[in-house]
């Protein structure tokens, strides 16, 4: 437990909530959460599920109708034949990733993650007994994968590679060269790919967000895709996510889940089913609004002297580089700056070291 750190996002979210409770007016730019209401068909279906008595245990891996719909959707969009037994419904995408890591990893295994990364990745890896191996990416290269750094980081101990595209926190979509580099390494070391696609419905400027199996279909039997309803349908509090992939791994991940939580919330499952039946995401108008906000914020950041920023292509994040701005101010860390912004200016952000 001494090796497990509190996620940097939660630390600032906790302080933000405390200030709100004290009556302060805070602008929150911390947690990855839309300010849109939950997709209306999902909310109505949740209410209806309660009225219809869908409030008891479901199958551990989720209600059949939801798993079937997810399998059909992804099969149609990617040309891969998935069945309901290839799907595991979990309490959010975060639990889906932990289930997979716990099912796949042993002590002395290593898991590759690309920096900047979602703060829970390395902590979850350590909780399984495996070791996170960080492969740095650079803003000068738009946070794309450096094939040489990736190759140097991998070994016979490499059990899995986690891909998060569009990326939290950079907003970058991994391009074909990045995905080809990852695919080459995955084949070389016969390792698993965990593709965290929680933001893949939120893309801007007519971009597309390919999965690694679109680049290399032969990796289908080594790839598990993770997604959920939190971001695309503004359902963060409903806690409903899933993973889809080879049945052998899904069965093991389901076994892990059965000993931790059992099934995901039954009401949220019916809400998620309705959400999928009525659309792919919250809607083009919300995407347009997010893109407009991205453009405004990116322009404002670019106008700050000695600050640079890569223009995010998806999700709803920007990851400005303050290193030149702070180079002559060693007494100010990014964490101190983030606390100053919160305490003095009532703006909640997340420091880059998280």
Short mmCIF file of C-alpha atoms in Angstrom, two decimals:
data_model
loop_
_atom_site.label_atom_id
_atom_site.label_comp_id
_atom_site.label_asym_id
_atom_site.label_seq_id
_atom_site.Cartn_x
_atom_site.Cartn_y
_atom_site.Cartn_z
CA UNK A 1 0.00 0.00 0.00
CA UNK A 2 2.96 2.35 0.51
CA UNK A 3 3.53 2.20 -3.25
CA UNK A 4 -0.04 3.24 -4.18
CA UNK A 5 -0.62 6.95 -4.67
CA UNK A 6 -3.86 8.93 -4.54
CA UNK A 7 -4.76 10.03 -8.07
CA UNK A 8 -3.80 13.67 -8.58
CA UNK A 9 -7.19 14.35 -10.11
CA UNK A 10 -8.98 13.20 -6.96
CA UNK A 11 -6.79 15.28 -4.66
CA UNK A 12 -7.82 18.49 -6.37
CA UNK A 13 -11.41 17.34 -6.81
CA UNK A 14 -11.62 16.74 -3.05
CA UNK A 15 -10.31 20.22 -2.26
CA UNK A 16 -12.61 21.72 -4.91
CA UNK A 17 -15.63 20.04 -3.30
CA UNK A 18 -14.51 21.28 0.12
CA UNK A 19 -14.35 24.87 -1.13
CA UNK A 20 -17.76 24.51 -2.77
CA UNK A 21 -19.16 23.27 0.55
CA UNK A 22 -17.69 26.36 2.19
CA UNK A 23 -19.67 28.54 -0.21
CA UNK A 24 -16.90 29.45 -2.66
CA UNK A 25 -17.62 29.86 -6.38
CA UNK A 26 -15.10 27.61 -8.16
CA UNK A 27 -14.51 27.06 -11.86
CA UNK A 28 -13.60 23.37 -12.17
CA UNK A 29 -11.24 22.33 -14.96
CA UNK A 30 -10.13 19.20 -13.13
CA UNK A 31 -12.17 16.01 -13.44
CA UNK A 32 -12.94 14.73 -16.94
CA UNK A 33 -16.66 15.36 -16.89
CA UNK A 34 -19.04 17.05 -19.30
CA UNK A 35 -21.32 19.76 -17.94
CA UNK A 36 -24.12 18.47 -20.17
CA UNK A 37 -27.04 16.60 -18.58
CA UNK A 38 -27.14 12.84 -19.00
CA UNK A 39 -28.38 11.75 -22.43
CA UNK A 40 -32.16 11.97 -21.99
CA UNK A 41 -33.12 8.49 -23.32
CA UNK A 42 -30.71 6.99 -20.77
CA UNK A 43 -32.23 8.93 -17.87
CA UNK A 44 -35.75 7.94 -18.84
CA UNK A 45 -34.73 4.30 -19.22
CA UNK A 46 -33.14 4.35 -15.76
CA UNK A 47 -36.39 5.61 -14.22
CA UNK A 48 -38.36 3.03 -16.18
CA UNK A 49 -35.99 0.27 -15.06
CA UNK A 50 -36.79 1.10 -11.42
CA UNK A 51 -40.51 1.15 -12.14
CA UNK A 52 -40.25 -2.18 -13.95
CA UNK A 53 -38.43 -3.76 -11.01
CA UNK A 54 -35.03 -4.22 -12.67
CA UNK A 55 -33.36 -3.67 -9.31
CA UNK A 56 -31.94 -7.11 -8.53
CA UNK A 57 -28.74 -8.96 -9.38
CA UNK A 58 -28.03 -9.50 -13.06
CA UNK A 59 -25.60 -11.95 -14.59
CA UNK A 60 -22.11 -11.11 -13.37
CA UNK A 61 -20.99 -10.14 -16.89
CA UNK A 62 -24.07 -7.97 -17.53
CA UNK A 63 -27.54 -8.22 -19.01
CA UNK A 64 -27.62 -10.09 -22.30
CA UNK A 65 -29.37 -7.32 -24.25
CA UNK A 66 -26.63 -4.78 -23.43
CA UNK A 67 -23.78 -7.16 -24.22
CA UNK A 68 -25.48 -8.16 -27.48
CA UNK A 69 -25.97 -4.54 -28.54
CA UNK A 70 -22.34 -3.63 -27.77
CA UNK A 71 -21.05 -6.67 -29.65
CA UNK A 72 -23.21 -5.86 -32.68
CA UNK A 73 -22.21 -2.19 -32.72
CA UNK A 74 -18.49 -2.87 -32.61
CA UNK A 75 -18.74 -5.77 -35.06
CA UNK A 76 -20.51 -3.54 -37.57
CA UNK A 77 -18.09 -0.63 -37.19
CA UNK A 78 -14.88 -2.68 -37.27
CA UNK A 79 -15.71 -5.75 -39.31
CA UNK A 80 -14.84 -8.08 -36.43
CA UNK A 81 -17.24 -10.80 -35.34
CA UNK A 82 -17.93 -10.24 -31.65
CA UNK A 83 -20.63 -12.10 -29.70
CA UNK A 84 -22.21 -11.27 -26.31
CA UNK A 85 -19.79 -13.65 -24.59
CA UNK A 86 -16.94 -11.39 -25.74
CA UNK A 87 -18.31 -8.52 -23.61
CA UNK A 88 -18.00 -7.82 -19.87
CA UNK A 89 -20.05 -5.00 -18.32
CA UNK A 90 -18.31 -3.35 -15.36
CA UNK A 91 -18.70 -0.54 -12.86
CA UNK A 92 -17.13 2.02 -15.18
CA UNK A 93 -14.27 1.69 -17.64
CA UNK A 94 -11.79 2.02 -14.78
CA UNK A 95 -12.96 -1.26 -13.23
CA UNK A 96 -12.85 -2.89 -16.66
CA UNK A 97 -9.17 -1.98 -16.96
CA UNK A 98 -8.37 -3.22 -13.46
CA UNK A 99 -10.22 -6.50 -14.14
CA UNK A 100 -8.10 -7.01 -17.25
CA UNK A 101 -4.80 -6.11 -15.61
CA UNK A 102 -5.50 -8.40 -12.66
CA UNK A 103 -6.48 -11.23 -15.03
CA UNK A 104 -3.41 -10.83 -17.25
CA UNK A 105 -0.52 -9.80 -14.99
CA UNK A 106 1.73 -11.71 -12.65
CA UNK A 107 4.54 -10.47 -10.42
CA UNK A 108 7.61 -9.47 -12.42
CA UNK A 109 5.49 -8.74 -15.49
CA UNK A 110 5.71 -5.26 -17.03
CA UNK A 111 3.03 -3.10 -18.61
CA UNK A 112 3.84 -0.28 -21.02
CA UNK A 113 2.04 3.05 -20.68
CA UNK A 114 2.69 6.26 -22.59
CA UNK A 115 3.29 9.54 -20.80
CA UNK A 116 1.29 11.71 -20.33
CA UNK A 117 -1.17 9.13 -19.01
CA UNK A 118 -4.32 8.71 -16.98
CA UNK A 119 -3.06 8.69 -13.36
CA UNK A 120 -4.74 5.40 -12.39
CA UNK A 121 -2.85 3.29 -14.93
CA UNK A 122 0.45 2.91 -13.04
CA UNK A 123 -1.30 2.50 -9.68
CA UNK A 124 -3.57 -0.26 -10.96
CA UNK A 125 -0.59 -2.02 -12.53
CA UNK A 126 1.31 -1.90 -9.22
CA UNK A 127 -1.75 -3.28 -7.40
CA UNK A 128 -1.52 -6.46 -9.52
CA UNK A 129 2.14 -6.93 -8.55
CA UNK A 130 3.37 -6.00 -12.02
CA UNK A 131 5.57 -3.00 -12.86
CA UNK A 132 4.53 0.00 -14.94
CA UNK A 133 7.07 1.03 -17.57
CA UNK A 134 6.66 4.59 -18.75
CA UNK A 135 7.45 5.47 -22.37
CA UNK A 136 7.80 9.24 -22.69
CA UNK A 137 6.28 11.20 -25.54
CA UNK A 138 7.15 14.80 -26.37
CA UNK A 139 4.99 17.81 -27.10
CA UNK A 140 7.43 18.66 -29.91
CA UNK A 141 6.25 15.46 -31.60
CA UNK A 142 2.58 16.10 -30.72
CA UNK A 143 2.81 13.37 -28.08
CA UNK A 144 3.05 10.63 -30.73
CA UNK A 145 4.88 7.39 -29.97
CA UNK A 146 8.65 7.26 -30.52
CA UNK A 147 9.29 3.76 -31.90
CA UNK A 148 12.88 3.68 -30.62
CA UNK A 149 11.88 4.57 -27.06
CA UNK A 150 9.10 1.98 -27.18
CA UNK A 151 11.43 -0.71 -28.48
CA UNK A 152 13.99 0.05 -25.74
CA UNK A 153 11.30 -0.16 -23.05
CA UNK A 154 10.01 -3.58 -24.04
CA UNK A 155 11.41 -6.97 -23.12
CA UNK A 156 10.32 -10.53 -22.56
CA UNK A 157 8.72 -9.29 -19.33
CA UNK A 158 6.28 -7.08 -21.25
CA UNK A 159 2.79 -8.50 -20.72
CA UNK A 160 0.63 -5.66 -22.06
CA UNK A 161 0.59 -2.21 -23.63
CA UNK A 162 -2.11 0.30 -22.72
CA UNK A 163 -3.25 2.69 -25.46
CA UNK A 164 -5.48 5.65 -24.64
CA UNK A 165 -6.65 7.47 -27.76
CA UNK A 166 -7.95 10.17 -27.79
CA UNK A 167 -5.59 10.68 -24.92
CA UNK A 168 -6.22 11.92 -21.41
CA UNK A 169 -4.71 14.49 -20.75
CA UNK A 170 -3.25 15.64 -24.10
CA UNK A 171 -6.35 15.21 -26.28
CA UNK A 172 -4.09 13.71 -28.97
CA UNK A 173 -5.23 10.92 -31.28
CA UNK A 174 -2.46 8.40 -31.97
CA UNK A 175 -1.68 8.45 -35.69
CA UNK A 176 -1.00 5.54 -38.00
CA UNK A 177 2.77 5.63 -37.42
CA UNK A 178 2.28 5.42 -33.64
CA UNK A 179 -0.16 2.53 -33.92
CA UNK A 180 2.07 0.69 -36.39
CA UNK A 181 4.99 1.02 -33.96
CA UNK A 182 2.88 -0.42 -31.14
CA UNK A 183 1.58 -3.22 -33.39
CA UNK A 184 5.12 -4.19 -34.39
CA UNK A 185 6.20 -4.45 -30.76
CA UNK A 186 3.05 -6.36 -29.77
CA UNK A 187 3.75 -8.96 -32.42
CA UNK A 188 7.45 -9.14 -31.51
CA UNK A 189 6.80 -9.84 -27.83
CA UNK A 190 3.39 -11.50 -28.19
CA UNK A 191 1.92 -9.11 -25.62
CA UNK A 192 -1.62 -7.93 -25.05
CA UNK A 193 -3.07 -4.59 -26.10
CA UNK A 194 -5.55 -2.84 -23.78
CA UNK A 195 -7.15 -0.12 -25.90
CA UNK A 196 -8.82 2.49 -23.70
CA UNK A 197 -11.31 4.12 -26.08
CA UNK A 198 -13.45 5.98 -23.55
CA UNK A 199 -13.17 9.23 -25.59
CA UNK A 200 -13.41 7.79 -29.10
CA UNK A 201 -16.81 9.37 -29.76
CA UNK A 202 -15.48 12.85 -28.97
CA UNK A 203 -13.28 13.89 -31.89
CA UNK A 204 -12.86 17.24 -33.63
CA UNK A 205 -12.04 18.71 -37.04
CA UNK A 206 -13.49 15.70 -38.90
CA UNK A 207 -10.72 13.50 -37.48
CA UNK A 208 -11.13 9.76 -37.17
CA UNK A 209 -9.83 7.73 -34.25
CA UNK A 210 -8.62 4.32 -35.44
CA UNK A 211 -8.27 1.29 -33.20
CA UNK A 212 -5.03 -0.65 -33.48
CA UNK A 213 -6.98 -3.55 -35.02
CA UNK A 214 -7.90 -1.23 -37.89
CA UNK A 215 -4.18 -0.88 -38.57
CA UNK A 216 -3.31 -4.53 -37.94
CA UNK A 217 -6.32 -6.90 -37.94
CA UNK A 218 -4.05 -9.80 -36.96
CA UNK A 219 -3.88 -8.28 -33.47
CA UNK A 220 -7.60 -8.84 -32.88
CA UNK A 221 -6.87 -11.95 -30.81
CA UNK A 222 -4.45 -9.95 -28.63
CA UNK A 223 -6.52 -6.76 -28.22
CA UNK A 224 -9.14 -5.93 -25.59
CA UNK A 225 -11.10 -2.73 -26.14
CA UNK A 226 -12.36 -0.72 -23.17
CA UNK A 227 -15.14 1.84 -23.35
CA UNK A 228 -18.13 3.10 -21.40
CA UNK A 229 -20.92 5.62 -21.11
CA UNK A 230 -19.37 8.23 -18.82
CA UNK A 231 -17.94 10.53 -21.47
CA UNK A 232 -19.98 9.89 -24.61
CA UNK A 233 -23.35 10.07 -22.86
CA UNK A 234 -22.51 12.30 -19.85
CA UNK A 235 -23.11 9.39 -17.45
CA UNK A 236 -20.12 9.63 -15.11
CA UNK A 237 -22.16 9.03 -11.96
CA UNK A 238 -23.99 6.02 -13.40
CA UNK A 239 -20.70 4.05 -13.34
CA UNK A 240 -21.17 1.83 -16.37
CA UNK A 241 -18.38 0.63 -18.66
CA UNK A 242 -17.30 -2.47 -20.54
CA UNK A 243 -14.51 -4.35 -22.23
CA UNK A 244 -14.73 -6.48 -25.35
CA UNK A 245 -12.18 -8.93 -26.66
CA UNK A 246 -11.13 -12.60 -26.83
CA UNK A 247 -13.42 -14.81 -24.75
CA UNK A 248 -10.52 -16.43 -22.87
CA UNK A 249 -9.49 -13.07 -21.37
CA UNK A 250 -13.05 -11.80 -20.90
CA UNK A 251 -13.88 -14.94 -18.91
CA UNK A 252 -10.90 -14.40 -16.61
CA UNK A 253 -11.71 -10.70 -16.16
CA UNK A 254 -15.30 -11.67 -15.37
CA UNK A 255 -14.01 -14.08 -12.72
CA UNK A 256 -12.04 -11.23 -11.13
CA UNK A 257 -15.12 -9.01 -11.14
CA UNK A 258 -17.28 -11.75 -9.61
CA UNK A 259 -15.11 -11.68 -6.50
CA UNK A 260 -15.02 -7.88 -6.19
CA UNK A 261 -18.38 -6.34 -7.13
CA UNK A 262 -20.38 -8.93 -9.04
CA UNK A 263 -22.56 -7.27 -11.68
CA UNK A 264 -22.56 -3.57 -12.49
CA UNK A 265 -25.56 -1.52 -11.36
CA UNK A 266 -28.67 -3.09 -12.91
CA UNK A 267 -30.48 0.24 -13.43
CA UNK A 268 -27.44 1.79 -15.10
CA UNK A 269 -27.20 -1.19 -17.45
CA UNK A 270 -30.72 -0.57 -18.76
CA UNK A 271 -29.92 3.14 -19.06
CA UNK A 272 -26.81 2.31 -21.07
CA UNK A 273 -28.78 0.00 -23.32
CA UNK A 274 -31.25 2.77 -24.11
CA UNK A 275 -28.42 5.21 -24.75
CA UNK A 276 -26.94 2.90 -27.39
CA UNK A 277 -30.33 2.25 -28.94
CA UNK A 278 -30.92 5.98 -29.41
CA UNK A 279 -27.52 7.12 -30.66
CA UNK A 280 -23.75 6.80 -30.69
CA UNK A 281 -23.07 9.66 -28.28
CA UNK A 282 -24.46 12.85 -26.78
CA UNK A 283 -24.85 14.46 -30.20
CA UNK A 284 -23.11 16.56 -32.83
CA UNK A 285 -24.25 19.82 -31.23
CA UNK A 286 -22.33 18.99 -28.04
CA UNK A 287 -19.26 17.95 -30.05
CA UNK A 288 -19.44 21.27 -31.91
CA UNK A 289 -19.69 23.13 -28.62
CA UNK A 290 -16.68 21.27 -27.22
CA UNK A 291 -14.67 21.99 -30.36
CA UNK A 292 -15.56 25.69 -30.08
CA UNK A 293 -14.41 25.72 -26.45
CA UNK A 294 -11.23 23.86 -27.41
CA UNK A 295 -10.47 26.51 -30.04
CA UNK A 296 -11.09 29.41 -27.65
CA UNK A 297 -8.97 27.89 -24.90
CA UNK A 298 -6.16 26.84 -27.23
CA UNK A 299 -5.95 30.35 -28.70
CA UNK A 300 -5.91 31.91 -25.23
CA UNK A 301 -3.11 29.60 -24.09
CA UNK A 302 -1.09 30.27 -27.24
CA UNK A 303 -1.24 34.01 -26.45
CA UNK A 304 0.53 33.54 -23.11
CA UNK A 305 4.22 34.30 -23.44
CA UNK A 306 6.56 31.31 -22.98
CA UNK A 307 3.66 28.84 -22.81
CA UNK A 308 3.10 26.23 -25.53
CA UNK A 309 0.34 23.73 -26.11
CA UNK A 310 -0.46 20.90 -28.52
CA UNK A 311 -3.92 21.29 -30.06
CA UNK A 312 -5.99 18.34 -28.86
CA UNK A 313 -7.84 16.42 -31.55
CA UNK A 314 -10.36 14.72 -29.30
CA UNK A 315 -11.61 14.22 -25.74
CA UNK A 316 -11.93 17.53 -23.88
CA UNK A 317 -8.44 18.23 -22.61
CA UNK A 318 -5.52 20.52 -23.31
CA UNK A 319 -2.09 19.90 -21.75
CA UNK A 320 -0.09 23.16 -21.79
CA UNK A 321 3.68 23.08 -21.32
CA UNK A 322 4.80 25.53 -18.61
CA UNK A 323 8.45 24.47 -18.46
CA UNK A 324 9.81 27.55 -20.25
CA UNK A 325 7.50 29.80 -18.27
CA UNK A 326 8.79 28.44 -14.95
CA UNK A 327 12.41 27.76 -15.90
CA UNK A 328 13.67 30.73 -13.88
CA UNK A 329 11.23 30.16 -11.02
CA UNK A 330 12.50 26.93 -9.37
CA UNK A 331 10.58 27.75 -6.20
CA UNK A 332 7.28 27.29 -8.07
CA UNK A 333 6.36 23.70 -8.90
CA UNK A 334 3.40 22.87 -11.14
CA UNK A 335 1.69 21.42 -8.08
CA UNK A 336 2.17 24.66 -6.15
CA UNK A 337 0.92 26.61 -9.14
CA UNK A 338 -2.19 24.43 -9.34
CA UNK A 339 -2.94 24.98 -5.64
CA UNK A 340 -2.40 28.73 -6.06
CA UNK A 341 -4.86 28.80 -8.95
CA UNK A 342 -7.40 27.00 -6.81
CA UNK A 343 -6.93 28.85 -3.53
CA UNK A 344 -6.28 32.36 -4.88
CA UNK A 345 -8.16 32.44 -8.17
CA UNK A 346 -10.80 29.74 -7.60
CA UNK A 347 -9.90 27.79 -10.74
CA UNK A 348 -9.39 24.05 -10.28
CA UNK A 349 -6.88 22.35 -12.61
CA UNK A 350 -4.73 19.23 -12.42
CA UNK A 351 -0.92 19.54 -12.22
CA UNK A 352 1.03 17.82 -14.95
CA UNK A 353 3.09 15.71 -12.55
CA UNK A 354 -0.10 13.78 -11.77
#
